[in-house]
Every structure is written in structure tokens, then in C-alpha cells.
Coordinates of C-alpha atoms and ligand atoms in Angstrom, one line a residue:
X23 CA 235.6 -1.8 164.5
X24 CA 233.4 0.4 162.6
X25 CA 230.6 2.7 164.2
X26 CA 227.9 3.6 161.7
X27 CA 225.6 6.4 161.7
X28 CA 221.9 5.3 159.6
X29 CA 220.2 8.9 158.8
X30 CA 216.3 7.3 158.9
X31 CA 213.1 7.7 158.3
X32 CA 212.2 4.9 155.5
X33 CA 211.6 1.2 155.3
X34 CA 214.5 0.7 153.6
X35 CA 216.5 2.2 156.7
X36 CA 214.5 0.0 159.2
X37 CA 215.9 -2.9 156.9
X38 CA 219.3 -2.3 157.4
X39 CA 218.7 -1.6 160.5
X40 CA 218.0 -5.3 161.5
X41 CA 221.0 -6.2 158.7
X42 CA 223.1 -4.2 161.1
X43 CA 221.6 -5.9 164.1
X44 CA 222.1 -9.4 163.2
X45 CA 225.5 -8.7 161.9
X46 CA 226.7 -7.4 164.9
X47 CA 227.8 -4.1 163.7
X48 CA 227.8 -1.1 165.6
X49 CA 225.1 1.5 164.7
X50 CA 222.9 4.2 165.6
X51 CA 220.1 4.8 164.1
X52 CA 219.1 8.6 164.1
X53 CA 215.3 10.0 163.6
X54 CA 214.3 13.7 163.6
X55 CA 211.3 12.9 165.7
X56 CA 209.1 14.4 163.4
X57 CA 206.4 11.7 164.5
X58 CA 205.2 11.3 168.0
X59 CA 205.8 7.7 168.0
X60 CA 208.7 6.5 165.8
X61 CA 209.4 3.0 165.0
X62 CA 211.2 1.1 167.5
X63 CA 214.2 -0.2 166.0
X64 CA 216.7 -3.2 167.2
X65 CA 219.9 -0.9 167.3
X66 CA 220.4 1.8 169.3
X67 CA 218.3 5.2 168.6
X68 CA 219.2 9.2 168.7
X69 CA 216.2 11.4 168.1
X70 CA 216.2 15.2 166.7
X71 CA 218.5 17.3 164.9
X72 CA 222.3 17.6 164.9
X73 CA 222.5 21.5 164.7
X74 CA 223.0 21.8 160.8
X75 CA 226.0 20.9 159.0
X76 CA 228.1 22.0 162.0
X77 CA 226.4 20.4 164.7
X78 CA 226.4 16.9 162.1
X79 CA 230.2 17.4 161.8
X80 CA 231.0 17.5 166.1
X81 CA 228.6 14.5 166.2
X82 CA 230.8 12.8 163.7
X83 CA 233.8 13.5 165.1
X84 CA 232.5 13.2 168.9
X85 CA 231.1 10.1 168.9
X86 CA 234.0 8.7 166.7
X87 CA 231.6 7.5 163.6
X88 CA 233.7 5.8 161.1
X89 CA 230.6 5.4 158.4
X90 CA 227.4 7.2 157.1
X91 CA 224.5 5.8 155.6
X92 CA 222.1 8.6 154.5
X93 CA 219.2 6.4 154.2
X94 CA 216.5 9.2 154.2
X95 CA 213.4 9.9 152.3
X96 CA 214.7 11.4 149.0
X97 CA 212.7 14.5 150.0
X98 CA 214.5 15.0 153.0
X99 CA 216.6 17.1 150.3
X100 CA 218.4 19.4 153.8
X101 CA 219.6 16.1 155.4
X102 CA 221.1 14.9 153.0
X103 CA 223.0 17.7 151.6
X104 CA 224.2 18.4 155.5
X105 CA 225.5 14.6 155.1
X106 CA 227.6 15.0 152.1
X107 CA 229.1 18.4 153.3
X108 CA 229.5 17.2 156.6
X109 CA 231.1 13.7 155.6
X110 CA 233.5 16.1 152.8
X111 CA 235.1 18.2 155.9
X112 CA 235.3 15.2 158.0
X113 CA 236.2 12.6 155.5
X114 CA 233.9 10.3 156.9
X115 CA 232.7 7.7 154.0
X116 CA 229.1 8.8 153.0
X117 CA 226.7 6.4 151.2
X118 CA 223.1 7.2 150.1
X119 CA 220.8 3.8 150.7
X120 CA 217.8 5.3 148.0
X121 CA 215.1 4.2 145.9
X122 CA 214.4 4.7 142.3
X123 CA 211.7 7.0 141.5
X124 CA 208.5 5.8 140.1
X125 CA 208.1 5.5 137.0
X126 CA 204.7 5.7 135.2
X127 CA 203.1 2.2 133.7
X128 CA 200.6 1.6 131.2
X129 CA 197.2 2.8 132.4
X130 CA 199.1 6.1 134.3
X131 CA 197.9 9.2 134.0
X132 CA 200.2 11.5 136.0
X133 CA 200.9 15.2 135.9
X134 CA 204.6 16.0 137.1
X135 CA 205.1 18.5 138.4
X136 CA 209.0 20.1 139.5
X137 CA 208.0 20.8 143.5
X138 CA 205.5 21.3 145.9
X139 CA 204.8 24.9 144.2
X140 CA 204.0 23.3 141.3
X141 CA 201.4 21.1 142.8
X142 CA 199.4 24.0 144.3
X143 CA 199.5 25.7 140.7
X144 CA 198.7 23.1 139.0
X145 CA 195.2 22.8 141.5
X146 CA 194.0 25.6 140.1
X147 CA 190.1 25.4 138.7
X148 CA 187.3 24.2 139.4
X149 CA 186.2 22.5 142.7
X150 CA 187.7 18.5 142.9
X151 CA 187.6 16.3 145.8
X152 CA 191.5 15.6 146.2
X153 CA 193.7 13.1 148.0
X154 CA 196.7 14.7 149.5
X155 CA 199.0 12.0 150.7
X156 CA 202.3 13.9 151.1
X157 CA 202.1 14.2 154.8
X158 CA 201.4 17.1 157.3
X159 CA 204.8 20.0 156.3
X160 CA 203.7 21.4 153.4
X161 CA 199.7 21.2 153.8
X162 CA 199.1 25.0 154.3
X163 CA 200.2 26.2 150.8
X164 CA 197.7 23.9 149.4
X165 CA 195.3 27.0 151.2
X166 CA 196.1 29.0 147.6
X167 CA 193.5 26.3 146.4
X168 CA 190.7 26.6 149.2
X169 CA 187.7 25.6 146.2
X170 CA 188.7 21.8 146.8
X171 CA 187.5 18.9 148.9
X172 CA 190.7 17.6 150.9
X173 CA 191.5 13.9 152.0
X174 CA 194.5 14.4 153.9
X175 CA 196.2 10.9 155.5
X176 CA 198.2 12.2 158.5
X177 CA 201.1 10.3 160.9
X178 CA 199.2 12.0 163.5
X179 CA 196.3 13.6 164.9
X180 CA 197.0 17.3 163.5
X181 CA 197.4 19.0 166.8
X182 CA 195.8 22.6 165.0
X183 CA 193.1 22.4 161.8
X184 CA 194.6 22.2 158.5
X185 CA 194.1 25.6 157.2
X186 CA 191.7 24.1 154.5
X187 CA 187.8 25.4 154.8
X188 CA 187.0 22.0 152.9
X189 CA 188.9 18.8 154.7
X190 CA 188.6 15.3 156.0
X191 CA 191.6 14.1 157.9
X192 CA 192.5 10.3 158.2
X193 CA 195.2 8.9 160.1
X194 CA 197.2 6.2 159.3
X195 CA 200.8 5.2 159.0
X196 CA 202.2 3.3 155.9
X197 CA 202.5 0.5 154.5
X198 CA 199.7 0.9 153.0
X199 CA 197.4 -1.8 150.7
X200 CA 196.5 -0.8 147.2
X201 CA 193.1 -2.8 148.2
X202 CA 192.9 -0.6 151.5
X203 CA 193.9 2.9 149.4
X204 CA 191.2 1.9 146.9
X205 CA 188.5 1.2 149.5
X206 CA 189.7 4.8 150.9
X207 CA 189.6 6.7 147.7
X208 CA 186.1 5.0 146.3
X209 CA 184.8 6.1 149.8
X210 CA 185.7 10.1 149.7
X211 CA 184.9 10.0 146.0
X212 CA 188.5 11.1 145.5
X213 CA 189.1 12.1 141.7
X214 CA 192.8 13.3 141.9
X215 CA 195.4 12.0 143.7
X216 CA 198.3 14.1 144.8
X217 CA 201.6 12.4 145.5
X218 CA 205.5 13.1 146.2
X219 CA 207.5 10.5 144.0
X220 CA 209.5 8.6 147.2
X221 CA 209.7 5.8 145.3
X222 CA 209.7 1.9 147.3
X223 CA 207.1 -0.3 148.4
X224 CA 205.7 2.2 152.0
X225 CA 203.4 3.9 149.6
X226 CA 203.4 2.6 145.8
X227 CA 199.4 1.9 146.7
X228 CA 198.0 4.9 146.4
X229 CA 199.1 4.6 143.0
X230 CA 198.5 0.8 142.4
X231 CA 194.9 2.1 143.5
X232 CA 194.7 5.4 141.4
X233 CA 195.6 3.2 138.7
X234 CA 192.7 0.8 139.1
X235 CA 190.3 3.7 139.2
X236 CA 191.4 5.5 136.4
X237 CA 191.9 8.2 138.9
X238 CA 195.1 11.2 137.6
X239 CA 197.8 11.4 139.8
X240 CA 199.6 14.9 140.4
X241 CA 203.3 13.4 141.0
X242 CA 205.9 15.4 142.4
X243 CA 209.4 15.1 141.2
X244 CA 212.4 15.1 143.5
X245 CA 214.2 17.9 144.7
X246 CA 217.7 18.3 143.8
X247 CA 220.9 16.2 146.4
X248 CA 224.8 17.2 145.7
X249 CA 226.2 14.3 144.4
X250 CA 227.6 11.4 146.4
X251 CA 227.8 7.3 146.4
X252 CA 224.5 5.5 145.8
X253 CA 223.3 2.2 146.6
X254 CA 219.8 0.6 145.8
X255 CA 219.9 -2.7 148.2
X256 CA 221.2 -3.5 151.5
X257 CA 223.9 -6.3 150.4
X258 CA 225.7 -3.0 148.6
X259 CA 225.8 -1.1 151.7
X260 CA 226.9 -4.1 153.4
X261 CA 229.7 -4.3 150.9
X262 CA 230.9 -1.1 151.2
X263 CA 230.8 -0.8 154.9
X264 CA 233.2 -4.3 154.7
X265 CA 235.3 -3.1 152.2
Ligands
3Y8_30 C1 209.5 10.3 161.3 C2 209.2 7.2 161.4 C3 209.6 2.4 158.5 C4 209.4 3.7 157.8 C5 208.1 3.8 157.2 C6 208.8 5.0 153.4 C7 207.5 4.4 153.9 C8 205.7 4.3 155.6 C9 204.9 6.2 153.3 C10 200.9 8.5 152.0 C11 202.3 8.8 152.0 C12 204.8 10.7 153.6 C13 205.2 10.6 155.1 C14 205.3 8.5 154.3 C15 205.6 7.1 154.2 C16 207.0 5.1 155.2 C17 208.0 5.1 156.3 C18 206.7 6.6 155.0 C19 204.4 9.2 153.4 C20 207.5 7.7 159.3 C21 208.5 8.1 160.4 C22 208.7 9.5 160.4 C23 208.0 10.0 159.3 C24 208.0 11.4 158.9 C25 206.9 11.7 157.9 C26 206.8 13.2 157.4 C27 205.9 13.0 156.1 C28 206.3 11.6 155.6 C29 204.0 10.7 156.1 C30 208.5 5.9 161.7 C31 206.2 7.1 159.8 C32 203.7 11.6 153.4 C33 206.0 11.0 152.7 O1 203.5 14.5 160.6 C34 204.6 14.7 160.1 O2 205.4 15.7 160.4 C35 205.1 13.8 159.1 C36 206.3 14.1 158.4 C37 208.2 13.7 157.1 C38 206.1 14.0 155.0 C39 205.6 15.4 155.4 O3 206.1 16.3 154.7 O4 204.7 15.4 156.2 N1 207.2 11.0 156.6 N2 207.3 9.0 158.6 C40 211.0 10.2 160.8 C41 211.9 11.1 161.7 O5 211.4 11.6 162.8 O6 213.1 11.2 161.4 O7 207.7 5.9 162.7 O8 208.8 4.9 161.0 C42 208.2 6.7 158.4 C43 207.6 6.3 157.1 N3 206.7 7.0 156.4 O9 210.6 2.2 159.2 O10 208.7 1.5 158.3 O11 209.9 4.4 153.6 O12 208.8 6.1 152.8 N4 205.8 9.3 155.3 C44 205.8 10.6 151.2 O13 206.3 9.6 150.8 O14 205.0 11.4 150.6 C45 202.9 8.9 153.4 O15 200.1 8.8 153.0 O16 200.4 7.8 151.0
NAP31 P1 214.7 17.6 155.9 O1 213.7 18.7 155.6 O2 215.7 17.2 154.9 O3 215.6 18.0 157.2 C1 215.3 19.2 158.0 C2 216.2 19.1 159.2 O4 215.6 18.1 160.0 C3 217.6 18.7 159.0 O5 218.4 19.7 158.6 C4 218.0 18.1 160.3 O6 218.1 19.1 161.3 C5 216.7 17.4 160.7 N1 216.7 16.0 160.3 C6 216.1 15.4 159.2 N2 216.2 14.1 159.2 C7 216.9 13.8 160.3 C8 217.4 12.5 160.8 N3 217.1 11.4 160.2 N4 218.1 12.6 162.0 C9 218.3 13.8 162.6 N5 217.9 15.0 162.1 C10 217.2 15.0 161.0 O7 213.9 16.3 156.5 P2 212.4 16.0 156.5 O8 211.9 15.9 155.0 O9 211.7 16.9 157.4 O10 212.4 14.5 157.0 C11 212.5 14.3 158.4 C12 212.6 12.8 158.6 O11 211.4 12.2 158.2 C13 213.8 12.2 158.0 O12 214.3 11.2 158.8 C14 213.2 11.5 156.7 O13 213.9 10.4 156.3 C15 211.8 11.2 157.3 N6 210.8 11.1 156.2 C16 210.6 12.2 155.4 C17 209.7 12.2 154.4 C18 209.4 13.4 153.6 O14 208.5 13.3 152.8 N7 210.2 14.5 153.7 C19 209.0 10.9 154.1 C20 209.3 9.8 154.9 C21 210.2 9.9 156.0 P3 219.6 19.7 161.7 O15 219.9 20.6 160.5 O16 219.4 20.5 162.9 O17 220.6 18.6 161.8

């Protein structure tokens, strides 16, 4: 009988999530509790970290898991390297359940840049009024850049001020609406939209909406994963986990 460990964190690992549910496969569903009030999910969950690549590989073998699914943000770049090395000394089959990136459409204007560095460098000029939707981790380096007006959507209520002299903080959990992100963006006169490229559906919007407004988008590539077995839909991770 298998015993699957879901690394999650996204929609797409909720999905599977109920997949696993109503197929009556054993799973655990594991969050790092990064928000204060995580989705409640159908299978059972664990919350917080397994102790690096070590800790992940006495998990493995202490609770007897016979499949991962590494179905975490594809920013979450320390995960899931800790998944592939941990799965390679345990042998434990490792899949990735990931989304494309984004690609840009007609009527696009993004900047890419390579990381979160590259966004704060490429902030540099004259005063803007800038949405920052890439979450709470990374907000003080955008400090290097203290001449902008900041619209920063937030999980939570920041427990300690963003170290940003010039900020307006709105919380909200995706998905989000393209017609809401629009509203949101015409209201704080936003004209530059900064964005990690996660790929999916949780929160295309903001750039469905930049779109609409003509507003530039400042898109942040990927960071780099070792290699290991990708799928792009549930039926494939249902496959594999059969075969
Ligand atoms: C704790 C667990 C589900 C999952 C929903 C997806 C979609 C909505 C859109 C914007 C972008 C951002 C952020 C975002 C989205 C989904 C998905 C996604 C982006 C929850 C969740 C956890 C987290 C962690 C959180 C990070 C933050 C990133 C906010 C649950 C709600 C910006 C990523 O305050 C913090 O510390 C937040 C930390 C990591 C990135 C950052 O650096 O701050 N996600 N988000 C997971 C854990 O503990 O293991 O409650 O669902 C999940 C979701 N957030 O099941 O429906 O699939 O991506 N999450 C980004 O893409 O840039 C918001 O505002 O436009
Ligand atoms: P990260 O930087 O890759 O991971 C840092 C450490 O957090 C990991 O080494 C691990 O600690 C722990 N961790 C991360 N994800 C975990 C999980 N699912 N279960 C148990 N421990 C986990 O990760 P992150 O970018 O902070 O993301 C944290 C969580 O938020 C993930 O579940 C991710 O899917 C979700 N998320 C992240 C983003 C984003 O933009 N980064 C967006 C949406 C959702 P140990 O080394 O101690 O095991």
C-alpha cells in the first residue's frame, strides 16, 4: 500500500490533495506553516520543517513513505532541492507536480529579471508607486529603493512595519480576480507591478490586470532546482504513483 508524502503550499497541491482523498490513498500533506492559518486540507496534515536534508531523510524512512510528490511553489528552490537529495539517498521515488512559467502575450510589457536582486536593481530612479505582490520574505531588500510608493498584498497582518518609509499594506490571500486586482491597482494608482513568475491560475491576475492597464510588469524568473521527474497535471501523478 503506498504512503505518500505531498510537499505543499500551491493550489495545485490542494488538488491532489482531494485526488488522493477520494482515491483512498494514503497521504500526508506537509506545510511549513509559514502562514498563520493554512488551508485545511481533506488528508491528514504535518506542519514545519523536517530538519534539512537529514531531518527529510529520517522522516522518509521513519514514517515508512514509499512516494514523494514535491508539489511546492517553484520558488520554494531549498525544498525542493532537499527532496531530490533526500529521495537520491533514500531511493524513495520523487516526482515534481509544477507549473509552466508565464509566458508574456501580446499587450505584455515585462522586465525579467534573474532574482529578487535583480528586482531591487532594476527599481532604481525616480519615485513610482509600485505593487509588490511577492509576499512578505524578501520585502526588506526592496529598502535599497526607499524613493517609491509600496502596495504590498500580505497572507497576513505583518506582525512588525515593513521597513519601507513609503507603504500601504493590504491583506488578502489568493485566488485572486483580474477584475478585483484591477479595481486594486486603479485605486493606489499603481504604475509598476512587481511579480515572481509562479506560474498557475492563484495569481495570473495581477497580470491579466496589468495587462488591461497597460501597466509594466517587473517579472522574476525562477531560481534554479537539480533535476528530477516532472509532471504538469494530476492524472500524471496519479499514473506514476499506480505504476
Ligand atoms: C503557507 C498555505 C491553496 C494554495 C494557494 C499558488 C496560489 C494562492 C498566489 C500575489 C501573489 C505569493 C505567496 C501566493 C499565492 C496561492 C496558494 C499562493 C503569492 C499560501 C499558504 C502558504 C503560503 C506561503 C506564502 C509565502 C509567500 C507566497 C503569498 C495556504 C496562502 C506572494 C507567492 O507571509 C508569508 O510568510 C508568506 C509566505 C511563501 C511568498 C513570500 O516570499 O512571502 N506564499 N501561501 C505554505 C506553508 O506553510 O507551507 O494557506 O494555502 C498558499 C498560496 N499562496 O491551497 O489554495 O498556488 O501559488 N503566495 C508568489 O507567487 O509570488 C501571492 O499577492 O499576487
Ligand atoms: P523554501 O525557502 O524552499 O524552504 C525553506 C525551508 O522551509 C525548507 O528547507 C524546509 O525546512 C521548510 N519548508 C519549505 N516548504 C516546506 C513544506 N512544504 N513542508 C515542510 N517544510 C517546508 O520554501 P519557501 O519558499 O519559504 O516556501 C514555504 C512554503 O510556502 C512551501 O510550502 C511553499 O510551497 C509555499 N509557498 C511558497 C511560495 C514562495 O513564493 N516561495 C509561494 C506560495 C507557496 P527544513 O530544511 O527544516 O526541512
Amino acid at each position: 500500500m503506498p504512503n505518500v508524502l505531498v510537499l505543499g503550499g500551491t493550489m495545485e497541491a490542494s488538488a491532489l490533495c482531494r485526488a488522493l482523498a477520494e482515491a483512498q490513498i494514503p497521504a500526508t500533506l506537509s506545510y511549513m506553516g509559514r502562514v498563520e492559518r493554512p488551508r485545511p486540507q481533506p488528508i491528514p496534515v504535518r506542519i514545519g520543517g523536517f530538519g534539512g536534508v537529514p531531518g527529510l531523510v529520517a522522516y522518509l524512512r521513519d514514517h515508512a513513505v514509499s512516494h514523494v510528490v514535491d508539489a511546492t511553489h517553484p520558488f520554494a528552490a531549498q525544498m525542493s532541492t532537499n527532496a531530490v537529495r533526500a529521495c537520491d539517498e533514500t531511493g524513495v521515488p520523487l516526482i515534481a507536480l509544477t507549473r509552466p512559467a508565464w509566458q508574456p502575450v501580446p499587450g505584455d510589457t515585462w522586465q525579467r529579471v534573474p532574482d529578487m536582486a535583480g528586482a531591487v536593481a532594476a527599481l532604481a530612479g525616480p519615485p513610482r508607486r509600485v505593487m509588490l505582490a511577492i509576499g512578505r520574505l524578501h520585502l526588506a531588500e526592496f529598502a535599497a529603493q526607499p524613493q517609491h510608493h509600496y502596495l504590498l498584498r500580505l497572507v497576513d497582518e505583518p506582525t512588525e512595519t515593513p521597513p519601507l518609509p513609503r507603504h500601504t499594506v493590504v491583506v488578502d490571500r489568493g485566488p485572486f480576480s483580474a477584475e478585483a486586482d484591477e479595481a486594486l491597482m486603479r485605486d493606489h494608482a499603481i504604475d509598476l507591478v512587481v511579480s515572481k513568475n509562479a506560474g498557475g491560475t492563484g495569481s495570473v491576475s495581477k497580470l491579466t490586470a496589468a495587462r488591461a492597464l497597460g501597466l509594466p510588469v517587473l517579472m522574476i524568473d525562477r531560481p534554479q532546482i537539480p533535476p528530477r521527474r516532472i509532471a504538469h497535471d494530476i492524472p500524471d501523478v496519479l499514473d506514476w504513483l499506480s505504476a
